[in-house]
PDB file of C-alpha atoms in Angstrom:
ATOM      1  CA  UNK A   6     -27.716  -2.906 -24.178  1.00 84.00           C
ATOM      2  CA  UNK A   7     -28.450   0.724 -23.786  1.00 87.00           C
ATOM      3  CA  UNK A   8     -25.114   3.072 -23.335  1.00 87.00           C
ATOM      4  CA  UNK A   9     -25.692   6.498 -22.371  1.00 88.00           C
ATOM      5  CA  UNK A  10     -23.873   9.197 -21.224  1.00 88.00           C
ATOM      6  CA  UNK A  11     -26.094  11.617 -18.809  1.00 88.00           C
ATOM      7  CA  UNK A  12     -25.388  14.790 -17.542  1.00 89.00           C
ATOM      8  CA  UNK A  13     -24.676  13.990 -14.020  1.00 89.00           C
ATOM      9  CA  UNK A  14     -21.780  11.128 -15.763  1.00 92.00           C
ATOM     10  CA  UNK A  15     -20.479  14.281 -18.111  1.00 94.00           C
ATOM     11  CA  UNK A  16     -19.865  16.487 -15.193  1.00 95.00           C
ATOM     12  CA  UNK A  17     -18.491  13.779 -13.307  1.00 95.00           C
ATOM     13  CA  UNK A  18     -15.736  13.370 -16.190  1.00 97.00           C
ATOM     14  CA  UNK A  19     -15.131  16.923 -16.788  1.00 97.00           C
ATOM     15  CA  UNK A  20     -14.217  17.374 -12.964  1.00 97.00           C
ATOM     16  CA  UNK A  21     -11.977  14.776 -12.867  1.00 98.00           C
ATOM     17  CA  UNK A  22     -10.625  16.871 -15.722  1.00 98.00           C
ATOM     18  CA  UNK A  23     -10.507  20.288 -14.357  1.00 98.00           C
ATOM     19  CA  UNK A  24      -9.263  18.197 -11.006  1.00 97.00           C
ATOM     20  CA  UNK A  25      -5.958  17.086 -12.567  1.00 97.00           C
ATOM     21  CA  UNK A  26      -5.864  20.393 -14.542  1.00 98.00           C
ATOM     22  CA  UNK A  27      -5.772  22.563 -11.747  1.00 97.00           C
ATOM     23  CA  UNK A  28      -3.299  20.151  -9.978  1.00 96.00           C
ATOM     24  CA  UNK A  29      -0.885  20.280 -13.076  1.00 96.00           C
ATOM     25  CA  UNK A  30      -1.012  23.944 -13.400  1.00 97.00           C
ATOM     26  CA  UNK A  31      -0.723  24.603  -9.186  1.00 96.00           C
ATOM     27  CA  UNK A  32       2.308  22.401 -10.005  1.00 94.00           C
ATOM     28  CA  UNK A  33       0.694  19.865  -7.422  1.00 94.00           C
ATOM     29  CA  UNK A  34       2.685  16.587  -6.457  1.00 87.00           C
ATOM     30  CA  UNK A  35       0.088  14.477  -6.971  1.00 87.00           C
ATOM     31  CA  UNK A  36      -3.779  14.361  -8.212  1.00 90.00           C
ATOM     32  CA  UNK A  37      -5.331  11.485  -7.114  1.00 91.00           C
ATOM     33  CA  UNK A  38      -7.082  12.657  -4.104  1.00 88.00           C
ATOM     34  CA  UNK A  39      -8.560  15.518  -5.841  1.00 93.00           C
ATOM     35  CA  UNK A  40     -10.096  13.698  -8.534  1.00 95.00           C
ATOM     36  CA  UNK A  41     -11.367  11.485  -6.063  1.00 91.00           C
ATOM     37  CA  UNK A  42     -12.937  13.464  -3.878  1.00 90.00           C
ATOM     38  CA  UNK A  43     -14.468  14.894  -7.011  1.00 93.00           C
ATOM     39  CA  UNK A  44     -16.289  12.293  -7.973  1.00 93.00           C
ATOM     40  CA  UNK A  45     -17.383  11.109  -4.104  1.00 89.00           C
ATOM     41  CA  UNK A  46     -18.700  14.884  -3.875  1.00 90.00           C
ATOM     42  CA  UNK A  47     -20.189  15.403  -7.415  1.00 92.00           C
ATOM     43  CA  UNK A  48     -23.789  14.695  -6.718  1.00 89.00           C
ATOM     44  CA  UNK A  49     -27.269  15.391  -8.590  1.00 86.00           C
ATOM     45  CA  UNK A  50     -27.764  18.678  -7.099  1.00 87.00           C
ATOM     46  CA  UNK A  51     -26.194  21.650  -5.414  1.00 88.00           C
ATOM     47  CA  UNK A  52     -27.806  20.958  -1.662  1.00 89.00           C
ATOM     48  CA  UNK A  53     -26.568  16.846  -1.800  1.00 89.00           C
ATOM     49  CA  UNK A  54     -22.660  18.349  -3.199  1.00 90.00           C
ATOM     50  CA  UNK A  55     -22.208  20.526  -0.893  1.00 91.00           C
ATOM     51  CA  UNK A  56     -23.349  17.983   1.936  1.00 90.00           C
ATOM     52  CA  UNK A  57     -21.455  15.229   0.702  1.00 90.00           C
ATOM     53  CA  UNK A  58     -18.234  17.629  -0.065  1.00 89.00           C
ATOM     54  CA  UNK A  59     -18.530  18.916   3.654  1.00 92.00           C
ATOM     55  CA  UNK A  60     -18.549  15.518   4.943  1.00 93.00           C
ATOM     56  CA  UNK A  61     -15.691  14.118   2.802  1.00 89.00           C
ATOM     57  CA  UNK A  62     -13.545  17.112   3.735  1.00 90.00           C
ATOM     58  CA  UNK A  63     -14.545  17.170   7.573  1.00 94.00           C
ATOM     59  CA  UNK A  64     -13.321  13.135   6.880  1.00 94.00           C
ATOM     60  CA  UNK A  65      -9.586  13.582   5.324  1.00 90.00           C
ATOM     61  CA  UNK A  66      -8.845  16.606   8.145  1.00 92.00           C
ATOM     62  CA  UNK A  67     -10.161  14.337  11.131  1.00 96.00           C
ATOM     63  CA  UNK A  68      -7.929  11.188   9.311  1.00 94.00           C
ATOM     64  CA  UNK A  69      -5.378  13.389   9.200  1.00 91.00           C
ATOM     65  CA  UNK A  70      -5.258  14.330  12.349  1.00 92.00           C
ATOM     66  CA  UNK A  71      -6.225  10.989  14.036  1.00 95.00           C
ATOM     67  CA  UNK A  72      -2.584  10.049  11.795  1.00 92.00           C
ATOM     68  CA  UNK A  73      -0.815  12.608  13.873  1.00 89.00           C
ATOM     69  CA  UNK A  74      -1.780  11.330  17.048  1.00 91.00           C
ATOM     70  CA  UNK A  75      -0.912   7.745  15.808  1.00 92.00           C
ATOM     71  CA  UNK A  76       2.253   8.618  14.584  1.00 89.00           C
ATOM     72  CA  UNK A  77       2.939  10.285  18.195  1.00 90.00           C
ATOM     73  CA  UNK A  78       2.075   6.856  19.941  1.00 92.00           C
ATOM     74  CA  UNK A  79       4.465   5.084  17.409  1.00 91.00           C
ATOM     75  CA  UNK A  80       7.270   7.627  18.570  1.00 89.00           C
ATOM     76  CA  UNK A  81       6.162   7.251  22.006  1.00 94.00           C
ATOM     77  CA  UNK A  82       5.629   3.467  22.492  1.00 95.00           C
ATOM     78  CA  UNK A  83       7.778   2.326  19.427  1.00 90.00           C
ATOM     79  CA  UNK A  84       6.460   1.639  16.302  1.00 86.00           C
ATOM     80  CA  UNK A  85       6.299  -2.255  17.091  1.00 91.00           C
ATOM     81  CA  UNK A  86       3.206  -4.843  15.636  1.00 93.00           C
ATOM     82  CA  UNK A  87       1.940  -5.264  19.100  1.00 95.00           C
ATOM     83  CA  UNK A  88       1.067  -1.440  19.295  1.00 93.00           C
ATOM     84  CA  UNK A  89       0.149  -0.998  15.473  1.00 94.00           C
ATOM     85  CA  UNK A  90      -2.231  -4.023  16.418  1.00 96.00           C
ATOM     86  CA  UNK A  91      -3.144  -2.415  19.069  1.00 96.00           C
ATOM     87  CA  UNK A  92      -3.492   1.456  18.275  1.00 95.00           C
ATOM     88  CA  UNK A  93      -4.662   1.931  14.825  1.00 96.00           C
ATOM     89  CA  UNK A  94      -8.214   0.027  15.382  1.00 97.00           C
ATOM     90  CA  UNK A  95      -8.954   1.337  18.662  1.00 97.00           C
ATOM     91  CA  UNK A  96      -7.959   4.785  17.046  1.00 97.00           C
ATOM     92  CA  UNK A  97     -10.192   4.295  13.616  1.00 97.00           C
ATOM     93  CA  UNK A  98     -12.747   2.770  15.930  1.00 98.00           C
ATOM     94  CA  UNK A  99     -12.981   6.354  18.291  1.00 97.00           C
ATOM     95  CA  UNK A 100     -12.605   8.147  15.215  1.00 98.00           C
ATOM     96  CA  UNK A 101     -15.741   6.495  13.309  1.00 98.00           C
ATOM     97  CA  UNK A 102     -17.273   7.125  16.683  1.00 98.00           C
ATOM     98  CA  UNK A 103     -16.527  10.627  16.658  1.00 98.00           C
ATOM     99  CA  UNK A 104     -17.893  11.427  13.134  1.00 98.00           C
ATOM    100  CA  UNK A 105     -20.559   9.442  13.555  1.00 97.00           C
ATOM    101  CA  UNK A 106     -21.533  11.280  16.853  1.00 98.00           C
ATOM    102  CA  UNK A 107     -21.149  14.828  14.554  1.00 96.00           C
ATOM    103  CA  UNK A 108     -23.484  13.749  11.984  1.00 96.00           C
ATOM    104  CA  UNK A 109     -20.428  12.940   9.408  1.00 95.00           C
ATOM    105  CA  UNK A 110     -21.153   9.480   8.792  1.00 92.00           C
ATOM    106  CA  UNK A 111     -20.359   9.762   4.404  1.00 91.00           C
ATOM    107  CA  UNK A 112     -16.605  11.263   6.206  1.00 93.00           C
ATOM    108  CA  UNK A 113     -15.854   7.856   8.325  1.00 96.00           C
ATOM    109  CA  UNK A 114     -14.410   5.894   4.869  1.00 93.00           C
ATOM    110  CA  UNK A 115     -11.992   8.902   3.506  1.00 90.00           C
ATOM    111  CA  UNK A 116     -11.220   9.531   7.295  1.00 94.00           C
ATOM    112  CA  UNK A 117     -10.031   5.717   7.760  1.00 96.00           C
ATOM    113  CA  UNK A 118      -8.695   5.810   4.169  1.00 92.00           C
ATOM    114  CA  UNK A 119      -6.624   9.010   4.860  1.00 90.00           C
ATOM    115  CA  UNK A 120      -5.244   7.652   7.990  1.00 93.00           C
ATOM    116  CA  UNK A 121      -4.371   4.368   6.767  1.00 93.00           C
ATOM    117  CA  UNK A 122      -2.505   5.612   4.043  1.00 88.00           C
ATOM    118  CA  UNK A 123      -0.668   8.419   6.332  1.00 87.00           C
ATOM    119  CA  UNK A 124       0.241   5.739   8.634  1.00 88.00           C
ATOM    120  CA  UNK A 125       0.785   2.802   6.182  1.00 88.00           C
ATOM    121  CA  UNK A 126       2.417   4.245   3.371  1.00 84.00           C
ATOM    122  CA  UNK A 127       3.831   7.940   3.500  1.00 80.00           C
ATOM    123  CA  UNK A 128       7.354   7.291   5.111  1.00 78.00           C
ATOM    124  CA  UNK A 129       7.407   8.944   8.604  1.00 74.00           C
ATOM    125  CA  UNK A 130       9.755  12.230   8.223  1.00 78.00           C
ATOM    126  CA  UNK A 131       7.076  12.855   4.867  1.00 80.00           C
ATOM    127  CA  UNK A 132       3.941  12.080   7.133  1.00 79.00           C
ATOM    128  CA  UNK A 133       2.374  15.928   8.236  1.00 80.00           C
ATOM    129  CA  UNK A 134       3.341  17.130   4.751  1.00 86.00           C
ATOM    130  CA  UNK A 135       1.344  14.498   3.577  1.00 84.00           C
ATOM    131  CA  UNK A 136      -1.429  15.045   5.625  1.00 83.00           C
ATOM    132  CA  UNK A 137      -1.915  18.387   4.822  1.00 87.00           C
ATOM    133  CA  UNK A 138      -1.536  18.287   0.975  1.00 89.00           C
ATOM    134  CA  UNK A 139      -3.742  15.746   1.435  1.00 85.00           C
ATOM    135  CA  UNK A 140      -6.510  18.222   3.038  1.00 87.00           C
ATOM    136  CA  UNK A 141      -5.566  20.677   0.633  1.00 92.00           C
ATOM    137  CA  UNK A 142      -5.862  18.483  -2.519  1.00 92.00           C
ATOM    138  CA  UNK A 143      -9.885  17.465  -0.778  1.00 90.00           C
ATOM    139  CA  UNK A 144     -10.599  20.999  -0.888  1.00 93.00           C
ATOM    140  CA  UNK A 145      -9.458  21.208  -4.481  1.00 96.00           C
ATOM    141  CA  UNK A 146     -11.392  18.470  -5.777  1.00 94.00           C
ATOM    142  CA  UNK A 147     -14.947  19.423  -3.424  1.00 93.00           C
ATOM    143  CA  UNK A 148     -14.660  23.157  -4.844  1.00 95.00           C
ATOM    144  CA  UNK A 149     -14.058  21.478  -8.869  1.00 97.00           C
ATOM    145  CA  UNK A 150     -17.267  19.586  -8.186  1.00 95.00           C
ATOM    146  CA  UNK A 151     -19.276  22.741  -6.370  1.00 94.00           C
ATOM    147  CA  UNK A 152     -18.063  24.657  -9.054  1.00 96.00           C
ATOM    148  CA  UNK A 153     -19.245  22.684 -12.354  1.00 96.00           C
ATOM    149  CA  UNK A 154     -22.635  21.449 -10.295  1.00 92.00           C
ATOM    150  CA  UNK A 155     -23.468  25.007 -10.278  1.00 92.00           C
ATOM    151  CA  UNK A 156     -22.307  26.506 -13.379  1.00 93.00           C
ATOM    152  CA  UNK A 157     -24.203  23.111 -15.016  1.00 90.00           C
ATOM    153  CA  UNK A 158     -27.078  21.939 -13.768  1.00 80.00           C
ATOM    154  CA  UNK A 159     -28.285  18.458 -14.057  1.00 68.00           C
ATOM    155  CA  UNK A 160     -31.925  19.355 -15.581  1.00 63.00           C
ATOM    156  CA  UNK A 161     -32.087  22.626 -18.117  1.00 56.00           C
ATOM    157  CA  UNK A 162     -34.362  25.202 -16.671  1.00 53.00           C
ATOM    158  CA  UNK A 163     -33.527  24.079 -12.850  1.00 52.00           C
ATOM    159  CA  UNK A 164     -33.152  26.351 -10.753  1.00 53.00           C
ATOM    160  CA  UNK A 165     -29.760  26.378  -8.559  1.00 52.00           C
ATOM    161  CA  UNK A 166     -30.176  26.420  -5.098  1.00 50.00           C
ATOM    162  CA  UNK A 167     -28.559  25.700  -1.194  1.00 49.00           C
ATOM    163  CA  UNK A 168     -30.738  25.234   1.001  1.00 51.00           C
ATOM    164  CA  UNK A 169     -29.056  27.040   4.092  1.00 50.00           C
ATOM    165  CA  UNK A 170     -31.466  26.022   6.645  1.00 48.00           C
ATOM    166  CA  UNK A 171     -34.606  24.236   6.840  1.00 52.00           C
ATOM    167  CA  UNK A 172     -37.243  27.258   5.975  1.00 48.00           C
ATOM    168  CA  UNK A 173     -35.052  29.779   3.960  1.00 45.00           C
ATOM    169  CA  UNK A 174     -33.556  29.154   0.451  1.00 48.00           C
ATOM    170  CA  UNK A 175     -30.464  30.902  -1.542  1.00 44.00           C
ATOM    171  CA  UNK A 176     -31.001  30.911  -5.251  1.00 46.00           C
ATOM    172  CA  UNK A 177     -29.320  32.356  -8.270  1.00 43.00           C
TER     173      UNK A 177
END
């Protein structure tokens, strides 16, 4: 058996890291999400990071949201089984939909996961709190990942780039 530690698994390690260092020092409540969505966005290059970071975030803010408007049809219609049966998949099922329809298809599994978890397990007077440290803790944990996928490249001698359309390329 061959055990190795590359450099895309070293940067993966030191963002989750600098993830629950920054949350620690910003005197965060929690920093699961932002390690997370660390290692979901921490990718072999700059261009694939930033695509996959994009996605995850555009993901936890639509799951959030879709979370409000369940927790509005719970006030509304009660929050019985009969309309959590009914509700919650026909809203995760439009909201897959929805990001699929953008172009966010890596989003639809944080998006689900965020409003599951909103709806599930944050108690309801804690619920837009929630969702928006939740949002805020994504952002944390994408910019970690941007941040050390730039400063250290997966190859020595690559060069660091975004690709910010199809014919014209940023580099450093």
């Amino acid at each position: 058996m061959k055990f190795k530690i590359g450099m895309r698994t070293f940067k993966t390690g030191l963002s989750v890291f600098c993830c629950i260092l920054v949350s620690i020092l910003l005197k965060r409540e929690t920093y699961v999400v932002a390690a997370i969505t660390t290692v979901f966005t921490l990718r072999e290059d700059m261009e694939n990071t930033l695509r996959y970071g994009k996605h995850r975030i555009i993901g936890n803010v639509m799951g959030a949201i879709m979370s409000i408007a369940v927790i509005a049809i719970f006030n509304w219609l009660g929050r019985t089984e009969l309309v959590q049966l009914i509700f919650i998949p026909v809203i995760i099922t439009l909201m897959i939909a929805l990001l699929a329809s953008l172009g966010y298809h890596e989003g639809t599994v944080g998006a689900c996961a965020t409003l599951l978890t909103i709806v599930f397990m944050i108690p309801a007077n804690q619920s837009y709190g929630y969702a928006f440290a939740r949002v805020v803790d994504s952002f944390i944990g994408m910019g970690i990942a941007l941040l050390v996928n730039y400063v250290i490249p997966c190859k020595v001698g690559k060069k660091r780039f975004i690709r910010t359309s199809k014919s014209e390329e940023v580099s450093d």
